[in-house]
Coordinates of C-alpha atoms (C1' of nucleotides) in Angstrom, one line a residue:
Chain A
X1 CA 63.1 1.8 -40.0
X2 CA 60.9 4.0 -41.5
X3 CA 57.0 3.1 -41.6
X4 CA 55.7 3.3 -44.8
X5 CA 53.1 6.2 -45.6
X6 CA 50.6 7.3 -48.2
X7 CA 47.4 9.3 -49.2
X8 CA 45.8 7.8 -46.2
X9 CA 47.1 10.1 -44.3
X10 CA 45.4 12.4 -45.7
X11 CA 41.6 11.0 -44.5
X12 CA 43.5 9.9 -41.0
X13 CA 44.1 12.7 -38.6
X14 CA 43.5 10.1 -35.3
X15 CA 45.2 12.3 -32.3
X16 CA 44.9 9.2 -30.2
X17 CA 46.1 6.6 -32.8
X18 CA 49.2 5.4 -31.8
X19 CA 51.3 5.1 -35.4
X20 CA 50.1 8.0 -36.7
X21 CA 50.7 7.0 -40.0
X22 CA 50.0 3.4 -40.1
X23 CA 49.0 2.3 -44.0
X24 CA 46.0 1.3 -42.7
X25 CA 44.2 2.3 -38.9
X26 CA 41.0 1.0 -37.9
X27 CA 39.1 4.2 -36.7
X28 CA 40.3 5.4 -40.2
X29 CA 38.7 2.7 -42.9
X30 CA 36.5 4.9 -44.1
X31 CA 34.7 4.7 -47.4
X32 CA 36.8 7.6 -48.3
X33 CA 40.1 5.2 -47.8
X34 CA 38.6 2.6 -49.4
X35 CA 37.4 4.7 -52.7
X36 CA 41.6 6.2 -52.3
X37 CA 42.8 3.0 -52.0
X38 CA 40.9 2.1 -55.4
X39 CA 42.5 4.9 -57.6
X40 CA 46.3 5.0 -55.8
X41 CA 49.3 3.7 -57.2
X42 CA 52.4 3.9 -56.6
X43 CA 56.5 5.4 -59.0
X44 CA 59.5 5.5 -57.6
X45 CA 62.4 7.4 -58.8
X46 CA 66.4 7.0 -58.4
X47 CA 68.2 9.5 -55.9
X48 CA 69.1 12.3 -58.4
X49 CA 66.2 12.0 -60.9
X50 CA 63.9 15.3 -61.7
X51 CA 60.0 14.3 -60.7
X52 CA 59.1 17.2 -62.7
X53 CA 60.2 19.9 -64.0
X54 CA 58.8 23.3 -63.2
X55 CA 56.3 24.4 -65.5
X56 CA 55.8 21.0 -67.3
X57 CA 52.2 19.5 -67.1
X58 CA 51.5 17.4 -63.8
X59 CA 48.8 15.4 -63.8
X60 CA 49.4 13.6 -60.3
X61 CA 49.0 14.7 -57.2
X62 CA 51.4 12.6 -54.7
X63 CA 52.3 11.7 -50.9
X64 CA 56.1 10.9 -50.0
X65 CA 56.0 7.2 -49.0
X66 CA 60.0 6.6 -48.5
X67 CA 62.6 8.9 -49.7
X68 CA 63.2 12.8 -49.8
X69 CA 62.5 15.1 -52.2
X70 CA 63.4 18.9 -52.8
X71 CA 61.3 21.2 -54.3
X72 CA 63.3 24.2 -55.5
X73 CA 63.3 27.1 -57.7
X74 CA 66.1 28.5 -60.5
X75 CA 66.4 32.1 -61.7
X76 CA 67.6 32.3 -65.4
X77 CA 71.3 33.0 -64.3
X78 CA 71.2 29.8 -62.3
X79 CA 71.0 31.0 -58.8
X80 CA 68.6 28.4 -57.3
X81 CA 66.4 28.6 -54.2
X82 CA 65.3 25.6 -52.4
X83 CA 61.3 26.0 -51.3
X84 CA 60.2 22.8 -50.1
X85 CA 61.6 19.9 -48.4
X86 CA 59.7 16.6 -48.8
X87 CA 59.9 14.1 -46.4
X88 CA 57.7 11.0 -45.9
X89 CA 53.8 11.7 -45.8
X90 CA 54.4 15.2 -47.1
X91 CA 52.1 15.8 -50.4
X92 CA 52.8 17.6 -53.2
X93 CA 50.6 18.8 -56.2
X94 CA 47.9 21.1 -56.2
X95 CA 44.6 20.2 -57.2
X96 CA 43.3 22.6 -59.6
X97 CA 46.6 23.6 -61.3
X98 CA 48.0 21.3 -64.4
X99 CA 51.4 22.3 -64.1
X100 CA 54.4 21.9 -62.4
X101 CA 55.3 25.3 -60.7
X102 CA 58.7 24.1 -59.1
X103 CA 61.4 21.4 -59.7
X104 CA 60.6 18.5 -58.1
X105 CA 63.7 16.3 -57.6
X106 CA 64.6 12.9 -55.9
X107 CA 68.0 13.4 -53.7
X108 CA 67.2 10.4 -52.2
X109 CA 65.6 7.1 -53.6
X110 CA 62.2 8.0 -53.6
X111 CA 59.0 6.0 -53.4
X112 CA 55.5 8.1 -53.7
X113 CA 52.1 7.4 -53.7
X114 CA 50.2 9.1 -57.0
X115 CA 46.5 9.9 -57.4
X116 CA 46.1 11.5 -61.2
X117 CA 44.4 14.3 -60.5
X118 CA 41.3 14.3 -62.2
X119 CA 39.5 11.5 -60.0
X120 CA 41.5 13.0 -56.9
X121 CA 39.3 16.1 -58.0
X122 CA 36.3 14.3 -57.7
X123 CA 36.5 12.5 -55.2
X124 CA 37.4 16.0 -53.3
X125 CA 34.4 17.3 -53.9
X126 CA 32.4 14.4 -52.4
X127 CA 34.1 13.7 -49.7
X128 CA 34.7 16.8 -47.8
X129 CA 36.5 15.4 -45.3
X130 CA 39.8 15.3 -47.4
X131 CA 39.6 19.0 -48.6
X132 CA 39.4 19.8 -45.0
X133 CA 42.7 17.6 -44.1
X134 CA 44.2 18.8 -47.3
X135 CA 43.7 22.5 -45.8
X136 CA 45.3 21.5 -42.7
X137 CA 48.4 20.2 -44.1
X138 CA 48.8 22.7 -46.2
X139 CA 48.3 25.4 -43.6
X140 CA 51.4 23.9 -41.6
X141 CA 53.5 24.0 -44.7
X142 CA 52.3 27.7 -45.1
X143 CA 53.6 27.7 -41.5
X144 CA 56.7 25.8 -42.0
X145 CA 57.3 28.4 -45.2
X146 CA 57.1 31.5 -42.8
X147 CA 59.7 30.2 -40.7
X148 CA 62.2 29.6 -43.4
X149 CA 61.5 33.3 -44.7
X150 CA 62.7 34.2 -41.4
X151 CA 65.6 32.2 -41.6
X152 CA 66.4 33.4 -45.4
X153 CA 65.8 36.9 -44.4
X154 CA 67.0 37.3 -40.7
X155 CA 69.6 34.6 -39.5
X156 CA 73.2 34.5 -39.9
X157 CA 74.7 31.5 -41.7
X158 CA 75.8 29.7 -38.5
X159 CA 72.0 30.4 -37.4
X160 CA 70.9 28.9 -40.8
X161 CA 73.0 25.6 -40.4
X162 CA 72.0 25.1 -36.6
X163 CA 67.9 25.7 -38.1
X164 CA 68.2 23.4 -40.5
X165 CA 69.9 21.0 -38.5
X166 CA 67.5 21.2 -35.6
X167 CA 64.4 20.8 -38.2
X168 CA 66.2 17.7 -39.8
X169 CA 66.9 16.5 -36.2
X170 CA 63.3 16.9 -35.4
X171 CA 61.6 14.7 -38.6
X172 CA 64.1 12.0 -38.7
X173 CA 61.8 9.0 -37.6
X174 CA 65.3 7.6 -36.3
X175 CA 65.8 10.2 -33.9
X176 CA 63.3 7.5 -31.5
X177 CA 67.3 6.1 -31.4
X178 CA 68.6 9.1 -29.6
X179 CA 70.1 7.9 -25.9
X180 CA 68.8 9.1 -22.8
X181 CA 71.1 12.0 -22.4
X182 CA 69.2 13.9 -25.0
X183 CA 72.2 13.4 -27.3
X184 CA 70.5 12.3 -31.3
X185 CA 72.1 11.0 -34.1
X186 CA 71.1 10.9 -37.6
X187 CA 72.5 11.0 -41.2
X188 CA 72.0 14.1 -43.1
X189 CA 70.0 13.0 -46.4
X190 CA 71.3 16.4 -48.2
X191 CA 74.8 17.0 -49.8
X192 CA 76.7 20.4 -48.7
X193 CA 75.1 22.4 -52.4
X194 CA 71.7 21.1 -51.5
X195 CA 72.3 22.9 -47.4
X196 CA 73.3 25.9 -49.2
X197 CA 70.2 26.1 -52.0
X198 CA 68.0 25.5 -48.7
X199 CA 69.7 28.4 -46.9
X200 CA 70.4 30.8 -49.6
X201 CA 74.1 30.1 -48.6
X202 CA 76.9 28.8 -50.9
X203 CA 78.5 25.3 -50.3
X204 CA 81.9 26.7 -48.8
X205 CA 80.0 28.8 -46.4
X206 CA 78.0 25.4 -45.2
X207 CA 81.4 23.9 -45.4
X208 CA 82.7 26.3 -43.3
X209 CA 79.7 27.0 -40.8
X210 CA 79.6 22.6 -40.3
X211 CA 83.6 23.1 -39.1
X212 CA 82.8 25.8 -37.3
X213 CA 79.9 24.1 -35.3
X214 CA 82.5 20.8 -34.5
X215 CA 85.2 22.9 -33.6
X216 CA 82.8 24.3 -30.8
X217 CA 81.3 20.8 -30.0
X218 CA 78.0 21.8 -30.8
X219 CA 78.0 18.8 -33.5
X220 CA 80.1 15.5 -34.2
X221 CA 80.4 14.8 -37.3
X222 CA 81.5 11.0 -39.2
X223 CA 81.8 11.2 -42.4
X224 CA 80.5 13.8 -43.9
X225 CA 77.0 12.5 -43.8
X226 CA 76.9 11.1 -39.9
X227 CA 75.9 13.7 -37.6
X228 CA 75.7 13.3 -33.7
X229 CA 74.6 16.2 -31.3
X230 CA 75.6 15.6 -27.9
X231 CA 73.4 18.3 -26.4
X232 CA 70.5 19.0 -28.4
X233 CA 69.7 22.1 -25.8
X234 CA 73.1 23.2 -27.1
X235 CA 72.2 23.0 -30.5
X236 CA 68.5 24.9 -30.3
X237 CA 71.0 27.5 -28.8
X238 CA 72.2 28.1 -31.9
X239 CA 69.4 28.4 -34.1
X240 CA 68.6 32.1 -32.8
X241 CA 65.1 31.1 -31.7
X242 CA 62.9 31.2 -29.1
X243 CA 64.1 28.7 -27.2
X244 CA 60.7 27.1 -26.2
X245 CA 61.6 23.8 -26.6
X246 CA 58.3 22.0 -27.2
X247 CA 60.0 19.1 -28.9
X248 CA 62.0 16.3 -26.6
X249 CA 59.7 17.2 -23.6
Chain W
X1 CA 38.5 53.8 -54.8
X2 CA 38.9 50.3 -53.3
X3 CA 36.0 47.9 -53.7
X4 CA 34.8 46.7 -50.2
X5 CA 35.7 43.0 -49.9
X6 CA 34.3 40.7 -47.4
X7 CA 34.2 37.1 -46.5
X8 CA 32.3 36.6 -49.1
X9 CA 35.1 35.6 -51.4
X10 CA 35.1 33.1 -49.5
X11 CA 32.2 31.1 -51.1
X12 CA 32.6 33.4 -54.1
X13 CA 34.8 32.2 -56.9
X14 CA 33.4 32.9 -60.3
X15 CA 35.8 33.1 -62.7
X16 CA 33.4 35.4 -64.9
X17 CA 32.3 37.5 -62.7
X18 CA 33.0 40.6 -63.9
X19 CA 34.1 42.6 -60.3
X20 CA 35.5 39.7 -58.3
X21 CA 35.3 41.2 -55.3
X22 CA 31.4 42.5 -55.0
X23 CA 30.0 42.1 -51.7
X24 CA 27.2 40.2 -53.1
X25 CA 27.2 38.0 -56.2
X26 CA 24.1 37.0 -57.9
X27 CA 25.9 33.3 -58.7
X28 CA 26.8 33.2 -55.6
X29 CA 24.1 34.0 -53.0
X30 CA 23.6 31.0 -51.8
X31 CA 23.0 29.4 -48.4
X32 CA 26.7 29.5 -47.7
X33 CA 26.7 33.0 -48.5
X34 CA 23.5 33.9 -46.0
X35 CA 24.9 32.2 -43.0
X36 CA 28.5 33.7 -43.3
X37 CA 26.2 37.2 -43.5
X38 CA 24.8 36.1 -39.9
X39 CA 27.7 35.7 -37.6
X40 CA 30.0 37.9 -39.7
X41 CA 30.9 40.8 -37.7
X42 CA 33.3 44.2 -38.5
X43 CA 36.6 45.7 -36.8
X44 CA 38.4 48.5 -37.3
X45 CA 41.9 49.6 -36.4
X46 CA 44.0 52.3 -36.9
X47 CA 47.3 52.9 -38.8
X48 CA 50.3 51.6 -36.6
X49 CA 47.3 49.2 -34.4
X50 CA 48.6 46.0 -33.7
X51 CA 45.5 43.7 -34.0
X52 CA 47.0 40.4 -32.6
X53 CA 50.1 39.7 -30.6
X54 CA 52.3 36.2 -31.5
X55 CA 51.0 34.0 -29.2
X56 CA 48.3 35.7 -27.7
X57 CA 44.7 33.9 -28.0
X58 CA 43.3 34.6 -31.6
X59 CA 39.5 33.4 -31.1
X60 CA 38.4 35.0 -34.6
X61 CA 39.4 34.2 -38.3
X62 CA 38.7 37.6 -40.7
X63 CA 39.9 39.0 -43.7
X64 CA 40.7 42.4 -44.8
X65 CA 38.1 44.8 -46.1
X66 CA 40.1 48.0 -46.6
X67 CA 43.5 48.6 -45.5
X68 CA 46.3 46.8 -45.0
X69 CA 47.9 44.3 -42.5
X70 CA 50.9 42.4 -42.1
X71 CA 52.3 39.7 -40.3
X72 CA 55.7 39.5 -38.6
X73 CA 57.9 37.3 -36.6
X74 CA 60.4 38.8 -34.2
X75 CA 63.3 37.5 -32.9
X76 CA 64.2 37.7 -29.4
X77 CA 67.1 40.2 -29.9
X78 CA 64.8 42.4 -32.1
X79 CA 65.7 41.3 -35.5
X80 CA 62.1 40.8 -37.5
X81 CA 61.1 39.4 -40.8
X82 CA 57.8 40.3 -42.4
X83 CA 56.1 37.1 -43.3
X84 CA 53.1 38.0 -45.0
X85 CA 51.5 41.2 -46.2
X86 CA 47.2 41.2 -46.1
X87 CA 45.7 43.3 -48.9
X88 CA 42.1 43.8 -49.3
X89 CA 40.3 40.4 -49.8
X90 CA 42.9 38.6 -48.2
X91 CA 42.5 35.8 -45.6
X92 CA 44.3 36.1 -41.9
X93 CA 43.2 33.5 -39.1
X94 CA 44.0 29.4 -38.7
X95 CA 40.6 27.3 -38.2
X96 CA 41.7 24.8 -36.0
X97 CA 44.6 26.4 -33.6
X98 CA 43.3 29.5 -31.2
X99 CA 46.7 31.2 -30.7
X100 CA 48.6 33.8 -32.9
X101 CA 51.8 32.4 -34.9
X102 CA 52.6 36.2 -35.8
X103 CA 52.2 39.6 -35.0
X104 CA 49.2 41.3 -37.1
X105 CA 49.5 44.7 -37.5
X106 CA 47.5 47.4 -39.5
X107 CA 49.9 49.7 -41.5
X108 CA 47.2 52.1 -42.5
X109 CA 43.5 52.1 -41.4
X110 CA 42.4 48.8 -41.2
X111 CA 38.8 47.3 -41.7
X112 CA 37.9 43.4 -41.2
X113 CA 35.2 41.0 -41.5
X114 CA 35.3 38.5 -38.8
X115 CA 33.9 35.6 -37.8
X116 CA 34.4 33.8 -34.2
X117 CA 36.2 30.9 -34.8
X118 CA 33.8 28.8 -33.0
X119 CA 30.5 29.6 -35.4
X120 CA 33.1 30.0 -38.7
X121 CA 34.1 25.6 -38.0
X122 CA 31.1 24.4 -37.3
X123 CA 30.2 26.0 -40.2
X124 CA 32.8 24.9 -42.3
X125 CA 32.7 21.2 -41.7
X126 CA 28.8 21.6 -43.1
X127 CA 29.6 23.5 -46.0
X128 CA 32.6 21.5 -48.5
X129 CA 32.5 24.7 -50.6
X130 CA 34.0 26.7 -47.7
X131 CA 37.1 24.7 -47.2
X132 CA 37.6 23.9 -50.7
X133 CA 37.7 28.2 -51.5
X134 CA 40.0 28.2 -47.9
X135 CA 42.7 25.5 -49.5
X136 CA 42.6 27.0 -52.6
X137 CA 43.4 30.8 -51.4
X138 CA 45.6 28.9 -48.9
X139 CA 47.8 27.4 -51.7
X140 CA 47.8 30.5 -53.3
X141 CA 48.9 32.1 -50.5
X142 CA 51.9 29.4 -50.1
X143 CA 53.0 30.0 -53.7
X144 CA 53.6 33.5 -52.8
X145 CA 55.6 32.6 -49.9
X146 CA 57.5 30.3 -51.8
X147 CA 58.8 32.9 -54.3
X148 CA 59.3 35.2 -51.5
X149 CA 61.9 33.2 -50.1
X150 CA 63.3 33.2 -53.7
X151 CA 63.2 36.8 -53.0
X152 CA 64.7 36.5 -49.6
X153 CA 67.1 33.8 -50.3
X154 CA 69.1 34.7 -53.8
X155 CA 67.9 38.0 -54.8
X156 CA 70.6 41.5 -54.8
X157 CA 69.1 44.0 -52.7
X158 CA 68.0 45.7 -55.9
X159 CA 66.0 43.0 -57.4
X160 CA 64.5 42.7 -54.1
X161 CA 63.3 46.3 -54.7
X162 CA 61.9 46.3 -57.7
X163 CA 60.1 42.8 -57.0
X164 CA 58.6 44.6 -54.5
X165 CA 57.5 47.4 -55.9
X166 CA 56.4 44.9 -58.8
X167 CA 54.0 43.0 -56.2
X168 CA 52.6 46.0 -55.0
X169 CA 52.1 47.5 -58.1
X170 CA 50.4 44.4 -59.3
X171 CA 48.0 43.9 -56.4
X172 CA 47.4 48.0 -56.5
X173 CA 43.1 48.3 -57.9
X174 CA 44.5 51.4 -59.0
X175 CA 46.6 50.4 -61.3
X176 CA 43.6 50.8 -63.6
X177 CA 44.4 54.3 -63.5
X178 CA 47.7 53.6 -65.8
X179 CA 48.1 55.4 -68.9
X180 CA 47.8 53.7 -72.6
X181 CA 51.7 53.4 -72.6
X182 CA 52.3 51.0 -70.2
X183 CA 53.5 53.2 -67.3
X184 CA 52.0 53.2 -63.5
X185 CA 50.9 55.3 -61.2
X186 CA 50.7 54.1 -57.0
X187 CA 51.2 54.7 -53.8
X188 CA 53.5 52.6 -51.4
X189 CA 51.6 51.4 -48.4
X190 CA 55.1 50.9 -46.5
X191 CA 57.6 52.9 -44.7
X192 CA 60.9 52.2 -45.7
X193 CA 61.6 50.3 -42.4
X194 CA 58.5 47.8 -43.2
X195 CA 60.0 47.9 -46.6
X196 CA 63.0 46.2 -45.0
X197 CA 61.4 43.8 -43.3
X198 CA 59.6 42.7 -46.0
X199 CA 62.7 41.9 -47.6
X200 CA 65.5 41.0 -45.5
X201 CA 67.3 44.3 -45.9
X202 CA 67.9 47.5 -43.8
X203 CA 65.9 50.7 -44.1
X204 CA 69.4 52.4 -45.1
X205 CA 70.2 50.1 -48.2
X206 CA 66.2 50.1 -49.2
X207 CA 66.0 53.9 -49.6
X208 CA 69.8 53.8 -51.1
X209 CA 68.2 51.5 -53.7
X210 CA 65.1 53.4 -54.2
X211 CA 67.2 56.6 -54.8
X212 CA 69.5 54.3 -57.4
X213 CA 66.1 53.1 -59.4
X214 CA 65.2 56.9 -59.3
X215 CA 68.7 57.8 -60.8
X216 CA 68.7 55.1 -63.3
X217 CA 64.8 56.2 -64.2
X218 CA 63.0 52.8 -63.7
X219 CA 60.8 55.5 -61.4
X220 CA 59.8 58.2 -60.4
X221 CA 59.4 59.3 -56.9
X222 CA 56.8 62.3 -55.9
X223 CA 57.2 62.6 -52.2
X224 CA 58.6 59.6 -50.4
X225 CA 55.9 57.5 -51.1
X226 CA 54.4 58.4 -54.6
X227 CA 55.7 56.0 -57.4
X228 CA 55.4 56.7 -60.8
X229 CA 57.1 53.5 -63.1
X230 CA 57.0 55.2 -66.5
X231 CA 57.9 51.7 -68.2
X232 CA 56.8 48.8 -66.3
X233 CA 58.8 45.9 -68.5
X234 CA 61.2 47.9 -67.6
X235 CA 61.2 47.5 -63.8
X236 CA 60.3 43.8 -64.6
X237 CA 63.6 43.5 -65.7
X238 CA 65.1 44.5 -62.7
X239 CA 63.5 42.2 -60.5
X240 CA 65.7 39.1 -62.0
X241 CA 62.7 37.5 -62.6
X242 CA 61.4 35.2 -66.0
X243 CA 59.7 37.6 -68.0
X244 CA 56.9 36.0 -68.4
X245 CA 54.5 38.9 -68.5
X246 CA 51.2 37.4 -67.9
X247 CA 50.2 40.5 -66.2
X248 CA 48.8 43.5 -68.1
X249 CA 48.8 41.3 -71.4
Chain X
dT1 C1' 56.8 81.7 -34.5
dT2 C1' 60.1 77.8 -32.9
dC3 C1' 60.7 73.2 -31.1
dT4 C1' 60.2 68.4 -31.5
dT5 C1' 59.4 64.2 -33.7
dC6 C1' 59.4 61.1 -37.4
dG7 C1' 60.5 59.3 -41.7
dC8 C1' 64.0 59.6 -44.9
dT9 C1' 68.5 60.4 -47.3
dT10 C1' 73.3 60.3 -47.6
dG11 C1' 78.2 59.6 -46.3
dA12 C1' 82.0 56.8 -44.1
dT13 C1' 83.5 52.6 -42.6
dC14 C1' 83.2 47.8 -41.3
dT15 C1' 82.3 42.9 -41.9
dG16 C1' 80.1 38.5 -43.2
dC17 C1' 79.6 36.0 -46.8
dA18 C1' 80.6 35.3 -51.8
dT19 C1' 84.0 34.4 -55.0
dC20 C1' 88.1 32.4 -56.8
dA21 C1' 91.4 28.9 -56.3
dA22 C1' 93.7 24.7 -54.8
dA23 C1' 93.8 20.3 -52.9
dG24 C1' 92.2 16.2 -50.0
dG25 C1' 89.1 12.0 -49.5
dC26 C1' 86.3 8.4 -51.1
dA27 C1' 83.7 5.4 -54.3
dG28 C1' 83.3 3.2 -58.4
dA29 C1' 85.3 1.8 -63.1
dC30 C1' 88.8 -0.5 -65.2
Chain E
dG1 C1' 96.4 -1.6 -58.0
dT2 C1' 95.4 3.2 -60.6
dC3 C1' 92.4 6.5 -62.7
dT4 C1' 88.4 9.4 -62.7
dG5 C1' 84.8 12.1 -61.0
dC6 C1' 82.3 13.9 -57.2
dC7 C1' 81.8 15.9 -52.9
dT8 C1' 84.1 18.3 -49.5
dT9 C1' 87.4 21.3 -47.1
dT10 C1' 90.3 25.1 -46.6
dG11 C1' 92.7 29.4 -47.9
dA12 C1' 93.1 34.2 -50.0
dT13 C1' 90.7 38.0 -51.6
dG14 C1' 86.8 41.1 -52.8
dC15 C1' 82.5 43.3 -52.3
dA16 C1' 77.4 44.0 -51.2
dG17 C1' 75.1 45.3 -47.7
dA18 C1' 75.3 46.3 -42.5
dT19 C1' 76.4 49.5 -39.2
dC20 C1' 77.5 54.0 -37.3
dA21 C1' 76.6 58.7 -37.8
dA22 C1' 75.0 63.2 -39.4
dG23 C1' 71.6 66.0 -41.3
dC24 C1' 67.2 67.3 -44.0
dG25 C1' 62.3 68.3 -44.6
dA26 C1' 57.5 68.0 -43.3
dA27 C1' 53.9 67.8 -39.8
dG28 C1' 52.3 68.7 -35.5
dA29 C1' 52.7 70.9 -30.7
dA30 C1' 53.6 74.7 -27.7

DNA sequence: TTCTTCGCTTGATCTGCATCAAAGGCAGAC
DNA sequence: GTCTGCCTTTGATGCAGATCAAGCGAAGAA
């Protein structure tokens, strides 16, 4: 279902291109995707393996091809905080740093695409055109970061669950399946602790908040993985925000 | 007592340079350099000024000279969440989007360097060095929202405290003013309310914590915004926190 | 001087979520 | 088939921090 991504998103910002993240686009095949295409290559990982651990050297810096990944932070006592949520074509790895400063972990089978960093380096500084998409991207996770501190900080748990629906909602490439009626289905690719370590919630409180929401119809729920949301307007509701819409228009 | 900062950090990155933050570098006076000194322009706003309303039009990028700024997101039934707090040098403004994503608003007088947006991109896409020193403060800037949602997420309202006051104290130029042994001297640039929103708590239970640090003697208070931390491993330990040091080593 | 305002502190009470505890459902191993 | 382990749900109870409320002190205005 999902189209395969990598690095070449990162020289391909076409507004007009019609599969945004096609491996390869023709207004795209640029020297500088040729010279990426030279040095790529490619690791997978098992849902449930660590990537790296924080503080560990990290010589890579990566694109999600298939698969999630969590990024996520643990205090000494154990209390862990999820920071970043990796889906396919997010990058991760900072160029200029040599080690890990989070967890990286697999919860799904994950495929991503690795540059080691030293020739990624390089090749930044000649071809200025990545540096600049580089800054982009990381300027809408800076974004994405600030609305999750106002979740953490602000929103009640029900809030929180709605949110992170609604973002999950939002991502899933399958979400094209949704029928007419603005209803949208899709699996959630996190378990009930990995909800609560996003939300600085526990597990029974997700548990909880997830009955809560089918109880009131916001949600259907088969399995415990399956979720269908009959009114996505209903869901949004939810979430606390501004209800601008913007997405489904 | 604060050094004047400008946009020039932005092309200015010398590791051994020995005040980071001079408004002219020899190393560094370069072309970059010259032409930010052309279109750059200054603005200056008073405590309690809001400089930009969420989502009005934004048509400059700046960053602070003296004073300090914050960023805030509001909900609609008034709850808000600070989401970023500007200290001198720092970096406010999105090339590539023309409309505010947060309220900016000076706390105390306010001085910035700004640059239209228009003049600053064209610039940028001629000069690599400019977006490369914009990702990297960017990144920066996203690691220190990352371990703010830590903060927000899984710290006790007492932590949250004395990571606060840790940050502050840290970022304070005049914490060279600290005595041989280890303690420090500052001045909060908050009210207790913008305290709160900083970290996800009310004004009650931040000055209830402030007056429990005070009792316990991790500070002293002179005034209501005065700090003295006569032992500052020892407030470390209160922010939950690895003690890693790294600072003041 | 006195009045008002603003930022702050402190007390009393309430409540949303954490914590502790038990049990159900499902998948994989044997 | 049963057993085992993991994820999840649900219930009972406790507590950290929110909420409601009162009052203090300093700065400025009349």
């Amino acid at each position: 279902m999902a189209v395969p991504h990598d690095l070449t998103t990162l020289v391909h910002d076409c507004a007009d291109c019609p599969i945004r993240h096609r491996a390869v686009c023709a207004r795209c095949e640029t020297d500088e995707l040729q010279r990426l295409e030279q040095i790529k290559y490619y690791r997978s990982y098992q849902a449930g393996q660590t990537v790296v651990w924080s503080g560990d050297r990290m010589d890579f810096v990566a694109s999600v091809v298939t698969g999630i990944a969590t990024l996520t932070q643990t205090m000494e006592d154990g209390r862990r905080q999820m920071v970043g949520l990796l889906l396919p074509s997010d990058f991760v790895g900072r160029p200029g740093r040599s080690t890990a400063a989070y967890d990286v972990t697999a919860t799904t089978d994950l495929v991503m695409c690795c540059f080691r960093k030293k020739p990624f380096e390089e090749m930044m500084t000649g071809t200025p055109h990545i540096a600049q998409r580089l800054l982009e991207m990381t300027l809408d996770e800076l974004d994405a970061a600030r609305e999750w501190m106002l979740l953490l900080g602000r929103k009640t748990a029900r809030e929180k669950i709605a949110s992170l629906l609604a973002i999950i909602a939002r991502r899933d490439a399958s979400l094209k399946l949704r029928a007419a009626q603005g209803s949208l289905v899709f699996d959630l690719p996190l378990t009930r602790e990995e909800m609560a370590d996003y939300l600085g919630l526990t597990l029974e409180t997700v548990s909880r908040q997830m009955s809560a929401l089918k109880k009131d119809g916001i949600i259907e729920l088969e399995g415990k993985r399956h979720i269908i949301v009959p009114n996505f307007d209903a869901l949004l509701e939810e979430t606390g925000d501004d209800s601008d819409g913007g997405f489904l228009v």
